[in-house]
Short mmCIF file of C-alpha atoms (C1' of nucleotides) in Angstrom, two decimals:
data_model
loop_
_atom_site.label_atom_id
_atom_site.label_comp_id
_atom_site.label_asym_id
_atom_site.label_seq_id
_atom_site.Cartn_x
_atom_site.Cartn_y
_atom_site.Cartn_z
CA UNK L 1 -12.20 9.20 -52.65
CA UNK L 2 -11.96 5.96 -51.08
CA UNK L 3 -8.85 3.56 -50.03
CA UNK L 4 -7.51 0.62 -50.52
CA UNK L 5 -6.70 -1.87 -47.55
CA UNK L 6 -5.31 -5.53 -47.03
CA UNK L 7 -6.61 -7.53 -43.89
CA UNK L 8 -4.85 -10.98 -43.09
CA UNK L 9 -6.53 -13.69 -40.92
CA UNK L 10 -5.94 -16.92 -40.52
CA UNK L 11 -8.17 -19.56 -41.90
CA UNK L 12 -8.63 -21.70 -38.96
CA UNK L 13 -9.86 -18.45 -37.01
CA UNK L 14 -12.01 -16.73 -39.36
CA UNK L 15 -12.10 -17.39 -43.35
CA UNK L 16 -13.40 -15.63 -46.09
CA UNK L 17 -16.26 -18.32 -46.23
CA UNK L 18 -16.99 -17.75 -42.34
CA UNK L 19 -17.96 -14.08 -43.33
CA UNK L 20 -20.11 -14.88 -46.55
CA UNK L 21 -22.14 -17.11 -43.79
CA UNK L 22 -21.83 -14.41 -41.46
CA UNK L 23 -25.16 -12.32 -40.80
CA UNK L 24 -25.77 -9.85 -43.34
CA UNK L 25 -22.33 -11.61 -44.79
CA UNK L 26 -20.69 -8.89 -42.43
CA UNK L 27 -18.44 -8.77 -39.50
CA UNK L 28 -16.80 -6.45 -36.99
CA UNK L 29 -13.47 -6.85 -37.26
CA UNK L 30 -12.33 -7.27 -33.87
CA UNK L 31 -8.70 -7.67 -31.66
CA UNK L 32 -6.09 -5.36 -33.87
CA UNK L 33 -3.99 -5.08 -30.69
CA UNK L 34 -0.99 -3.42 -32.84
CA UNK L 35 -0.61 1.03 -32.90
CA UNK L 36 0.04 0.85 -36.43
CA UNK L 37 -2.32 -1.51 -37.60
CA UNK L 38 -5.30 0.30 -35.34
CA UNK L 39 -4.33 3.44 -37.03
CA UNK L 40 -5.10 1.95 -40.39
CA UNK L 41 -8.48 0.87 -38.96
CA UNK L 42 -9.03 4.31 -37.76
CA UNK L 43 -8.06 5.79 -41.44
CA UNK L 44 -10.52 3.36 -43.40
CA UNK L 45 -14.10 5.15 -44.40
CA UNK L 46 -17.24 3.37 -45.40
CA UNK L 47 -17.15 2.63 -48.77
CA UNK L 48 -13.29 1.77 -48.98
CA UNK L 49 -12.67 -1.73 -50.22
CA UNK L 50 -9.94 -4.46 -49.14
CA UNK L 51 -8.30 -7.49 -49.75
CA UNK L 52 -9.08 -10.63 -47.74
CA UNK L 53 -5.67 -12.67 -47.10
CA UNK L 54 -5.27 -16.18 -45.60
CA UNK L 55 -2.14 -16.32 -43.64
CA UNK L 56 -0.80 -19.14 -41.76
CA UNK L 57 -2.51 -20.72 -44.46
CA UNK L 58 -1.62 -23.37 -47.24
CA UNK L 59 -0.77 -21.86 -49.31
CA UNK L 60 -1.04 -17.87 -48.30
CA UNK L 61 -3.32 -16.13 -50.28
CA UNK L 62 -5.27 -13.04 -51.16
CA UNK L 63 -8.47 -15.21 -51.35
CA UNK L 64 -11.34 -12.10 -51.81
CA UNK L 65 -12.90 -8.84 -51.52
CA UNK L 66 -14.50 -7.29 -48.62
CA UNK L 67 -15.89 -3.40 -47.86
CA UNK L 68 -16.26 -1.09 -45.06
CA UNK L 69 -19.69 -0.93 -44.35
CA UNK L 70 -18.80 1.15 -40.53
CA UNK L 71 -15.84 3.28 -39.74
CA UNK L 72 -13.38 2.73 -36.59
CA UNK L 73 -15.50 2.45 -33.39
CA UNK L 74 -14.11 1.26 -30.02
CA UNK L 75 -13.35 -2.46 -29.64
CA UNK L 76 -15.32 -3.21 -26.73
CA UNK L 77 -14.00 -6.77 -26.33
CA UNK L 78 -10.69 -4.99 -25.05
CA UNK L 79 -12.51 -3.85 -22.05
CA UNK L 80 -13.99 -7.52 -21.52
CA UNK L 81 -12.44 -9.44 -19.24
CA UNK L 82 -13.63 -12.78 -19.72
CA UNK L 83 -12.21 -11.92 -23.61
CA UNK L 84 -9.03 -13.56 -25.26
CA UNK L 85 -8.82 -9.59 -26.72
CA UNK L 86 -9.05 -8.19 -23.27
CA UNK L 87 -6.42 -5.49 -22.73
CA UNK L 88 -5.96 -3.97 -19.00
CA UNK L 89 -5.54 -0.29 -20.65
CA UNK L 90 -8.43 0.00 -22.40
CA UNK L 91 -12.09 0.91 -21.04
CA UNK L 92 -14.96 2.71 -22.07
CA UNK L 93 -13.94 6.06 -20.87
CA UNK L 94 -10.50 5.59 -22.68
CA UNK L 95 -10.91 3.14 -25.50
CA UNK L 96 -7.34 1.91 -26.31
CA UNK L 97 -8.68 0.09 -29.52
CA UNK L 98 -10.70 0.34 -32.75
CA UNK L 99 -12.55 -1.85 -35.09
CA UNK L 100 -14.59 -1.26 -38.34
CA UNK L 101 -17.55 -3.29 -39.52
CA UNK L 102 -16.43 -5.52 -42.71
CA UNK L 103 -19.07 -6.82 -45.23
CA UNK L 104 -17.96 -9.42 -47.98
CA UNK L 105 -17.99 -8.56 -51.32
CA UNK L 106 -16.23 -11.63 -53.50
CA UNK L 107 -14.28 -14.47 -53.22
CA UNK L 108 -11.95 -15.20 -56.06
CA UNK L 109 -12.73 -18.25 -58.09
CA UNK L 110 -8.89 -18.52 -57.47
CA UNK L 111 -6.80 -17.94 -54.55
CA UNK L 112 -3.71 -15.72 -55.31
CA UNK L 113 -0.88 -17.40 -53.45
CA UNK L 114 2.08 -14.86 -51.93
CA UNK L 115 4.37 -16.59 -53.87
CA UNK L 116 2.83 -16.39 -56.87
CA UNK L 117 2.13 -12.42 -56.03
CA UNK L 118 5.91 -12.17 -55.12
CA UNK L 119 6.99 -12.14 -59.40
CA UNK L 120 4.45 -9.91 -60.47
CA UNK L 121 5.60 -6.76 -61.78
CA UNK L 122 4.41 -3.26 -60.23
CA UNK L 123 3.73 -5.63 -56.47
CA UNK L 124 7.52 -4.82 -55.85
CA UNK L 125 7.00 -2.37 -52.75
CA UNK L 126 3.93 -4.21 -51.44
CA UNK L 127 3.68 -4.02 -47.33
CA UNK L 128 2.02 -7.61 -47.85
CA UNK L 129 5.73 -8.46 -49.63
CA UNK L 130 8.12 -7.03 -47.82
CA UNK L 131 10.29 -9.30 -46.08
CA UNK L 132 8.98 -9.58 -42.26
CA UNK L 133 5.78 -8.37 -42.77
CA UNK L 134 3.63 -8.97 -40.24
CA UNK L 135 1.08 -5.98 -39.80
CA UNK L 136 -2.19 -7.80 -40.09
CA UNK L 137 -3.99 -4.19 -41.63
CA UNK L 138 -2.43 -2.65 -43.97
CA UNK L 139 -2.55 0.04 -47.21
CA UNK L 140 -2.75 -0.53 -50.50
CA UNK L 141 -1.70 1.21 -53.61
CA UNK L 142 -4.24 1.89 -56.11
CA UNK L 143 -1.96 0.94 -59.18
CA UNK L 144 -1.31 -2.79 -56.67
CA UNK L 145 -5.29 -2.83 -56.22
CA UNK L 146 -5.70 -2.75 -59.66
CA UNK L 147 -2.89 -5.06 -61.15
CA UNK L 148 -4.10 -7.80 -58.40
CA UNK L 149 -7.98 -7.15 -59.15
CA UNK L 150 -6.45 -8.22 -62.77
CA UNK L 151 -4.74 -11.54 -62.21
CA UNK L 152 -7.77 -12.29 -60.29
CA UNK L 153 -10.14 -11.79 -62.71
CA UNK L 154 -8.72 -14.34 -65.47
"C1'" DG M 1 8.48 -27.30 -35.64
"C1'" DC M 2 11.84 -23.72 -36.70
"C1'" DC M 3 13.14 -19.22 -36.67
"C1'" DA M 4 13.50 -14.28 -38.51
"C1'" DA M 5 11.53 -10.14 -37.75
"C1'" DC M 6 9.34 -7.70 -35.40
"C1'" DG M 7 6.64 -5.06 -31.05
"C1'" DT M 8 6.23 -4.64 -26.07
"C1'" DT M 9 7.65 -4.62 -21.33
"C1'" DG M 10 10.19 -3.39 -17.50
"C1'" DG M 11 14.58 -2.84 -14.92
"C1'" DC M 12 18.01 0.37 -14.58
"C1'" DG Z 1 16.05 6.84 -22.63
"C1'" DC Z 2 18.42 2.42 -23.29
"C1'" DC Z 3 18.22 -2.24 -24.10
"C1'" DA Z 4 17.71 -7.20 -22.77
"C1'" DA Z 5 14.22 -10.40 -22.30
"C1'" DC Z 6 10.16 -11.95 -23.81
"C1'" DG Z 7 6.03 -12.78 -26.65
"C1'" DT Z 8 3.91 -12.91 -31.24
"C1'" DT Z 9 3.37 -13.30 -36.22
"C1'" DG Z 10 3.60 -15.91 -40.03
"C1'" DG Z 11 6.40 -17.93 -43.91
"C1'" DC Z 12 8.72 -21.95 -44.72
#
DNA sequence: GCCAACGTTGGC
DNA sequence: GCCAACGTTGGC
């Protein structure tokens, strides 16, 4: 059975439209440099969809859908030094890190701003919600999948 | 730009 | 193992 994820990136960095224009509209998804967030990574399977959220955006937003189209493989830009993700612990014997491959799917014909998401019933106990938040990969609930994959598709 | 809520680092 | 200092995330 497959999962449901959330991954956050900021705009500026890397938007939903840079991976539609991406080769093969797919990306890895590189520089989780957080335990809890690589475990997540490591958890996903091919075939497990997620939500694509803008943060440090205006406004924040779950803008799309994206799949796993490769499961958790070393992130070899942590054992790069000339990298901005290079981490002094990681190398190819011992990989500290993971990333998956990430293909887009959609992108809403609306944006579905966090506030917006915050006074919708059955999102109460969202990670993406929760004040403080910051893990950048995270679960999500099927029933949460569901109600959001609704308000999006009005 | 501010700052709350983290996670990490390193001295002890 | 504790915890202060520091760095980062990300909403506002």
């Amino acid at each position: 059975m497959s999962s449901f994820w959330l991954l956050k990136s900021e705009p500026s960095v890397f938007s939903i439209d840079d991976l539609a224009k991406s080769p093969h509209q797919t990306t890895c998804w590189e520089g989780v440099r957080n335990y809890q967030a690589r475990n997540f990574l490591r958890a996903m399977a091919v075939g497990d969809q997620v939500f694509f959220y803008h943060s440090n955006a205006d406004p924040p937003a779950i803008v799309g859908i994206a799949k796993i189209v490769k499961a958790a493989y070393p992130d070899y830009f942590s054992w790069d030094s000339s990298s901005k993700y290079f981490d002094k612990k990681s190398s190819p014997e011992n990989p500290a890190w993971s990333m998956v491959d990430v293909k887009f799917v959609e992108k809403f014909p609306t944006p579905l701003p966090l506030d917006e998401l915050r006074i919708v019933k059955g999102l109460e106990s969202m990670e993406l919600l929760r004040k403080g938040s910051r893990l950048s990969v995270q679960p999500v609930r099927k029933e949460e999948w569901n109600i959001i994959l609704k308000l999006a598709q009005v």
